[in-house]
């Protein structure tokens, strides 16, 4: 998926559309960089394991040294790309859901200030709230539902799974703060006010594992869901 075509004179205001397009391009670019970094890390990790297997008592170990240096740099870039991807993907989903909901409910466009605020990285709690909106129920069924049997049920399940994943991330942020003896957050409610990019220490396992990839999928789907609502009005 990329980004659907919209009528510039349609119900999506120009600044809403511009923001959605810009966030979409941002998270797709970051997503590809992250996926490339993951592939590079896997390749170097395999090379390192192979080098260890072939290693024999010798005076030179430049191959192992080179692989280690490269892997360290790639690991850092993979984490950076993932956090950038999270920031824009989460914002794209929150803004997209807000636009989708207001169109489905036939409400006036968001304000420019409101759109600008929604373009910022959402807190984990705000993201969880957006994922709790019954988007699959707001989107009209296809004209021929039999073309994709169970589409609405599968979509609803996907939204619930990602929402539950974000709830797990909130718990992990709280656990990390406890382990690090940090002053904040100290409760689950406080953890919900956190930004993931500020609470993912480089020396810990990524708290976004298992959530980032399905979040990409939802963020890509939302503009098409908006377009389907418009087509059925």
mmCIF file of C-alpha atoms in Angstrom:
data_model
loop_
_atom_site.group_PDB
_atom_site.id
_atom_site.type_symbol
_atom_site.label_atom_id
_atom_site.label_comp_id
_atom_site.label_asym_id
_atom_site.label_seq_id
_atom_site.Cartn_x
_atom_site.Cartn_y
_atom_site.Cartn_z
ATOM 1 C CA UNK A 1 0.000 0.000 0.000
ATOM 2 C CA UNK A 2 1.030 3.605 -0.512
ATOM 3 C CA UNK A 3 -1.540 6.369 -0.237
ATOM 4 C CA UNK A 4 -4.968 6.514 -1.911
ATOM 5 C CA UNK A 5 -6.153 9.210 -4.245
ATOM 6 C CA UNK A 6 -8.447 11.790 -2.682
ATOM 7 C CA UNK A 7 -10.596 14.461 -4.267
ATOM 8 C CA UNK A 8 -8.964 17.728 -3.238
ATOM 9 C CA UNK A 9 -12.459 19.227 -2.942
ATOM 10 C CA UNK A 10 -13.769 16.297 -0.922
ATOM 11 C CA UNK A 11 -14.604 16.098 2.785
ATOM 12 C CA UNK A 12 -10.951 15.763 3.844
ATOM 13 C CA UNK A 13 -9.662 19.300 4.399
ATOM 14 C CA UNK A 14 -6.517 20.278 2.500
ATOM 15 C CA UNK A 15 -4.346 20.589 5.595
ATOM 16 C CA UNK A 16 -5.669 17.264 6.952
ATOM 17 C CA UNK A 17 -4.770 15.595 3.669
ATOM 18 C CA UNK A 18 -1.341 17.212 3.529
ATOM 19 C CA UNK A 19 -0.555 16.075 7.063
ATOM 20 C CA UNK A 20 -1.726 12.526 6.382
ATOM 21 C CA UNK A 21 0.364 12.311 3.213
ATOM 22 C CA UNK A 22 3.455 13.721 4.885
ATOM 23 C CA UNK A 23 3.237 11.329 7.848
ATOM 24 C CA UNK A 24 2.615 8.425 5.478
ATOM 25 C CA UNK A 25 5.771 9.229 3.484
ATOM 26 C CA UNK A 26 7.759 9.714 6.689
ATOM 27 C CA UNK A 27 6.882 6.390 8.273
ATOM 28 C CA UNK A 28 7.249 4.444 5.027
ATOM 29 C CA UNK A 29 10.785 5.796 4.586
ATOM 30 C CA UNK A 30 11.671 4.976 8.194
ATOM 31 C CA UNK A 31 10.030 1.567 7.865
ATOM 32 C CA UNK A 32 12.164 0.629 4.860
ATOM 33 C CA UNK A 33 15.329 1.815 6.615
ATOM 34 C CA UNK A 34 14.452 -0.235 9.689
ATOM 35 C CA UNK A 35 13.703 -3.337 7.642
ATOM 36 C CA UNK A 36 16.970 -2.908 5.730
ATOM 37 C CA UNK A 37 18.887 -2.532 9.001
ATOM 38 C CA UNK A 38 17.226 -5.705 10.337
ATOM 39 C CA UNK A 39 18.321 -7.590 7.218
ATOM 40 C CA UNK A 40 21.865 -6.254 7.538
ATOM 41 C CA UNK A 41 21.997 -7.267 11.212
ATOM 42 C CA UNK A 42 20.797 -10.786 10.397
ATOM 43 C CA UNK A 43 23.411 -11.091 7.653
ATOM 44 C CA UNK A 44 26.249 -9.863 9.873
ATOM 45 C CA UNK A 45 25.117 -12.023 12.767
ATOM 46 C CA UNK A 46 25.249 -15.057 10.499
ATOM 47 C CA UNK A 47 28.673 -13.988 9.225
ATOM 48 C CA UNK A 48 29.897 -13.664 12.792
ATOM 49 C CA UNK A 49 28.660 -17.133 13.703
ATOM 50 C CA UNK A 50 30.321 -18.562 10.581
ATOM 51 C CA UNK A 51 33.587 -16.812 11.407
ATOM 52 C CA UNK A 52 33.531 -18.294 14.909
ATOM 53 C CA UNK A 53 32.979 -21.785 13.507
ATOM 54 C CA UNK A 54 35.910 -21.442 11.121
ATOM 55 C CA UNK A 55 38.161 -19.890 13.706
ATOM 56 C CA UNK A 56 41.343 -21.775 14.477
ATOM 57 C CA UNK A 57 44.349 -20.880 16.632
ATOM 58 C CA UNK A 58 45.918 -18.051 14.643
ATOM 59 C CA UNK A 59 47.624 -14.710 15.067
ATOM 60 C CA UNK A 60 45.112 -12.771 13.004
ATOM 61 C CA UNK A 61 41.377 -12.337 13.517
ATOM 62 C CA UNK A 62 40.593 -9.364 11.306
ATOM 63 C CA UNK A 63 37.486 -10.977 9.853
ATOM 64 C CA UNK A 64 35.883 -11.385 13.254
ATOM 65 C CA UNK A 65 36.946 -7.860 14.214
ATOM 66 C CA UNK A 66 35.447 -6.357 11.045
ATOM 67 C CA UNK A 67 32.161 -8.203 11.488
ATOM 68 C CA UNK A 68 31.926 -7.065 15.111
ATOM 69 C CA UNK A 69 32.534 -3.415 14.257
ATOM 70 C CA UNK A 70 29.979 -3.469 11.447
ATOM 71 C CA UNK A 71 27.395 -5.274 13.551
ATOM 72 C CA UNK A 72 27.719 -2.713 16.331
ATOM 73 C CA UNK A 73 27.022 0.171 13.966
ATOM 74 C CA UNK A 74 24.117 -1.608 12.314
ATOM 75 C CA UNK A 75 22.582 -2.438 15.698
ATOM 76 C CA UNK A 76 22.611 1.228 16.659
ATOM 77 C CA UNK A 77 21.104 2.271 13.332
ATOM 78 C CA UNK A 78 18.420 -0.413 13.565
ATOM 79 C CA UNK A 79 17.306 0.977 16.945
ATOM 80 C CA UNK A 80 17.368 4.563 15.662
ATOM 81 C CA UNK A 81 15.362 3.690 12.533
ATOM 82 C CA UNK A 82 12.812 1.772 14.591
ATOM 83 C CA UNK A 83 12.255 4.691 16.952
ATOM 84 C CA UNK A 84 11.890 7.140 14.063
ATOM 85 C CA UNK A 85 9.457 4.733 12.411
ATOM 86 C CA UNK A 86 7.457 4.432 15.634
ATOM 87 C CA UNK A 87 7.213 8.200 16.083
ATOM 88 C CA UNK A 88 5.724 8.830 12.619
ATOM 89 C CA UNK A 89 3.686 5.634 12.364
ATOM 90 C CA UNK A 90 1.986 6.232 15.711
ATOM 91 C CA UNK A 91 1.219 9.845 14.740
ATOM 92 C CA UNK A 92 -0.108 8.757 11.339
ATOM 93 C CA UNK A 93 -2.463 6.291 12.969
ATOM 94 C CA UNK A 94 -3.734 8.714 15.623
ATOM 95 C CA UNK A 95 -4.347 11.503 13.088
ATOM 96 C CA UNK A 96 -5.843 9.073 10.589
ATOM 97 C CA UNK A 97 -8.288 7.685 13.134
ATOM 98 C CA UNK A 98 -9.314 11.209 14.173
ATOM 99 C CA UNK A 99 -10.028 12.177 10.538
ATOM 100 C CA UNK A 100 -11.771 8.872 9.822
ATOM 101 C CA UNK A 101 -14.000 9.178 12.867
ATOM 102 C CA UNK A 102 -15.039 12.756 12.201
ATOM 103 C CA UNK A 103 -15.900 11.923 8.553
ATOM 104 C CA UNK A 104 -17.833 8.801 9.566
ATOM 105 C CA UNK A 105 -19.776 10.902 12.097
ATOM 106 C CA UNK A 106 -20.211 13.767 9.596
ATOM 107 C CA UNK A 107 -18.415 16.289 11.793
ATOM 108 C CA UNK A 108 -16.559 19.427 10.596
ATOM 109 C CA UNK A 109 -12.835 19.290 9.766
ATOM 110 C CA UNK A 110 -10.275 19.368 12.529
ATOM 111 C CA UNK A 111 -8.668 22.713 13.224
ATOM 112 C CA UNK A 112 -5.208 23.425 11.851
ATOM 113 C CA UNK A 113 -3.891 23.599 15.409
ATOM 114 C CA UNK A 114 -5.576 20.300 16.215
ATOM 115 C CA UNK A 115 -3.959 18.626 13.204
ATOM 116 C CA UNK A 116 -0.545 20.016 14.129
ATOM 117 C CA UNK A 117 -0.910 18.613 17.646
ATOM 118 C CA UNK A 118 -1.939 15.198 16.345
ATOM 119 C CA UNK A 119 1.121 15.138 14.072
ATOM 120 C CA UNK A 120 3.380 14.959 17.137
ATOM 121 C CA UNK A 121 4.363 11.614 18.631
ATOM 122 C CA UNK A 122 1.393 10.477 20.728
ATOM 123 C CA UNK A 123 1.776 9.252 24.263
ATOM 124 C CA UNK A 124 1.309 5.529 24.712
ATOM 125 C CA UNK A 125 -2.040 6.192 26.346
ATOM 126 C CA UNK A 126 -3.216 8.373 23.462
ATOM 127 C CA UNK A 127 -2.177 5.702 20.975
ATOM 128 C CA UNK A 128 -4.039 3.080 23.000
ATOM 129 C CA UNK A 129 -7.158 5.285 22.929
ATOM 130 C CA UNK A 130 -6.945 5.650 19.147
ATOM 131 C CA UNK A 131 -6.609 1.897 18.768
ATOM 132 C CA UNK A 132 -9.726 1.495 20.938
ATOM 133 C CA UNK A 133 -11.901 3.391 18.425
ATOM 134 C CA UNK A 134 -14.123 0.799 16.637
ATOM 135 C CA UNK A 135 -12.696 1.647 13.218
ATOM 136 C CA UNK A 136 -13.809 -1.606 11.507
ATOM 137 C CA UNK A 137 -17.400 -0.849 12.522
ATOM 138 C CA UNK A 138 -17.189 2.688 11.109
ATOM 139 C CA UNK A 139 -15.959 1.510 7.709
ATOM 140 C CA UNK A 140 -18.704 0.342 5.303
ATOM 141 C CA UNK A 141 -18.495 -3.230 4.100
ATOM 142 C CA UNK A 142 -17.309 -3.794 0.566
ATOM 143 C CA UNK A 143 -19.964 -3.795 -2.103
ATOM 144 C CA UNK A 144 -19.343 -7.503 -2.479
ATOM 145 C CA UNK A 145 -18.392 -8.808 1.017
ATOM 146 C CA UNK A 146 -17.928 -12.326 -0.323
ATOM 147 C CA UNK A 147 -14.795 -11.134 -2.133
ATOM 148 C CA UNK A 148 -12.955 -11.088 1.231
ATOM 149 C CA UNK A 149 -14.858 -13.361 3.641
ATOM 150 C CA UNK A 150 -14.660 -12.319 7.289
ATOM 151 C CA UNK A 151 -12.862 -9.077 6.468
ATOM 152 C CA UNK A 152 -14.551 -7.007 9.178
ATOM 153 C CA UNK A 153 -14.008 -9.657 11.858
ATOM 154 C CA UNK A 154 -10.366 -10.090 10.882
ATOM 155 C CA UNK A 155 -9.834 -6.334 10.875
ATOM 156 C CA UNK A 156 -11.430 -5.976 14.316
ATOM 157 C CA UNK A 157 -9.176 -8.740 15.639
ATOM 158 C CA UNK A 158 -6.119 -7.001 14.202
ATOM 159 C CA UNK A 159 -6.998 -3.717 15.915
ATOM 160 C CA UNK A 160 -7.549 -5.471 19.240
ATOM 161 C CA UNK A 161 -4.222 -7.288 18.970
ATOM 162 C CA UNK A 162 -2.280 -4.088 18.317
ATOM 163 C CA UNK A 163 -4.144 -2.286 21.109
ATOM 164 C CA UNK A 164 -3.242 -5.113 23.491
ATOM 165 C CA UNK A 165 0.338 -4.899 22.271
ATOM 166 C CA UNK A 166 0.479 -1.210 23.161
ATOM 167 C CA UNK A 167 -0.952 -2.036 26.592
ATOM 168 C CA UNK A 168 1.943 -4.494 27.012
ATOM 169 C CA UNK A 169 4.386 -1.747 25.983
ATOM 170 C CA UNK A 170 2.960 0.484 28.730
ATOM 171 C CA UNK A 171 3.621 -2.312 31.236
ATOM 172 C CA UNK A 172 7.178 -2.738 29.911
ATOM 173 C CA UNK A 173 7.899 0.976 30.230
ATOM 174 C CA UNK A 174 6.800 0.772 33.857
ATOM 175 C CA UNK A 175 8.936 -2.317 34.469
ATOM 176 C CA UNK A 176 11.981 -0.658 32.909
ATOM 177 C CA UNK A 177 11.531 2.415 35.088
ATOM 178 C CA UNK A 178 11.404 0.188 38.162
ATOM 179 C CA UNK A 179 14.501 -1.759 37.080
ATOM 180 C CA UNK A 180 16.393 1.455 36.336
ATOM 181 C CA UNK A 181 15.169 3.005 39.592
ATOM 182 C CA UNK A 182 13.858 5.962 37.598
ATOM 183 C CA UNK A 183 11.769 8.666 39.245
ATOM 184 C CA UNK A 184 9.173 8.463 36.456
ATOM 185 C CA UNK A 185 6.966 6.637 35.693
ATOM 186 C CA UNK A 186 5.967 4.934 38.931
ATOM 187 C CA UNK A 187 2.406 3.855 38.051
ATOM 188 C CA UNK A 188 0.688 2.446 34.990
ATOM 189 C CA UNK A 189 -1.245 5.690 34.534
ATOM 190 C CA UNK A 190 2.031 7.600 34.520
ATOM 191 C CA UNK A 191 3.497 5.135 32.024
ATOM 192 C CA UNK A 192 0.553 5.847 29.714
ATOM 193 C CA UNK A 193 1.632 9.503 29.596
ATOM 194 C CA UNK A 194 5.090 8.546 28.292
ATOM 195 C CA UNK A 195 6.480 8.749 24.768
ATOM 196 C CA UNK A 196 7.965 5.436 23.667
ATOM 197 C CA UNK A 197 10.947 7.133 22.031
ATOM 198 C CA UNK A 198 11.908 8.593 25.425
ATOM 199 C CA UNK A 199 11.592 5.295 27.282
ATOM 200 C CA UNK A 200 13.467 2.754 25.181
ATOM 201 C CA UNK A 201 17.027 2.693 26.596
ATOM 202 C CA UNK A 202 19.640 1.412 24.109
ATOM 203 C CA UNK A 203 21.001 -1.120 26.616
ATOM 204 C CA UNK A 204 17.618 -2.864 26.966
ATOM 205 C CA UNK A 205 15.555 -5.051 24.660
ATOM 206 C CA UNK A 206 13.356 -2.890 22.395
ATOM 207 C CA UNK A 207 9.961 -2.354 24.013
ATOM 208 C CA UNK A 208 8.365 -2.059 20.555
ATOM 209 C CA UNK A 209 9.183 -5.658 19.577
ATOM 210 C CA UNK A 210 6.105 -7.392 18.194
ATOM 211 C CA UNK A 211 4.089 -4.158 17.954
ATOM 212 C CA UNK A 212 5.856 -2.004 15.367
ATOM 213 C CA UNK A 213 5.232 -4.255 12.347
ATOM 214 C CA UNK A 214 1.445 -4.644 12.864
ATOM 215 C CA UNK A 215 1.250 -0.916 13.677
ATOM 216 C CA UNK A 216 2.676 -0.238 10.204
ATOM 217 C CA UNK A 217 -0.114 -2.278 8.671
ATOM 218 C CA UNK A 218 -2.881 -0.420 10.480
ATOM 219 C CA UNK A 219 -1.380 2.992 9.698
ATOM 220 C CA UNK A 220 -1.277 2.081 6.006
ATOM 221 C CA UNK A 221 -4.867 0.857 6.031
ATOM 222 C CA UNK A 222 -6.463 3.908 7.676
ATOM 223 C CA UNK A 223 -6.303 6.266 4.632
ATOM 224 C CA UNK A 224 -7.936 3.570 2.506
ATOM 225 C CA UNK A 225 -10.631 3.147 5.130
ATOM 226 C CA UNK A 226 -11.245 6.899 4.981
ATOM 227 C CA UNK A 227 -11.523 6.693 1.199
ATOM 228 C CA UNK A 228 -14.036 3.843 1.480
ATOM 229 C CA UNK A 229 -16.230 5.854 3.861
ATOM 230 C CA UNK A 230 -16.181 8.754 1.413
ATOM 231 C CA UNK A 231 -17.039 6.488 -1.528
ATOM 232 C CA UNK A 232 -20.125 5.191 0.301
ATOM 233 C CA UNK A 233 -21.515 8.600 1.243
#
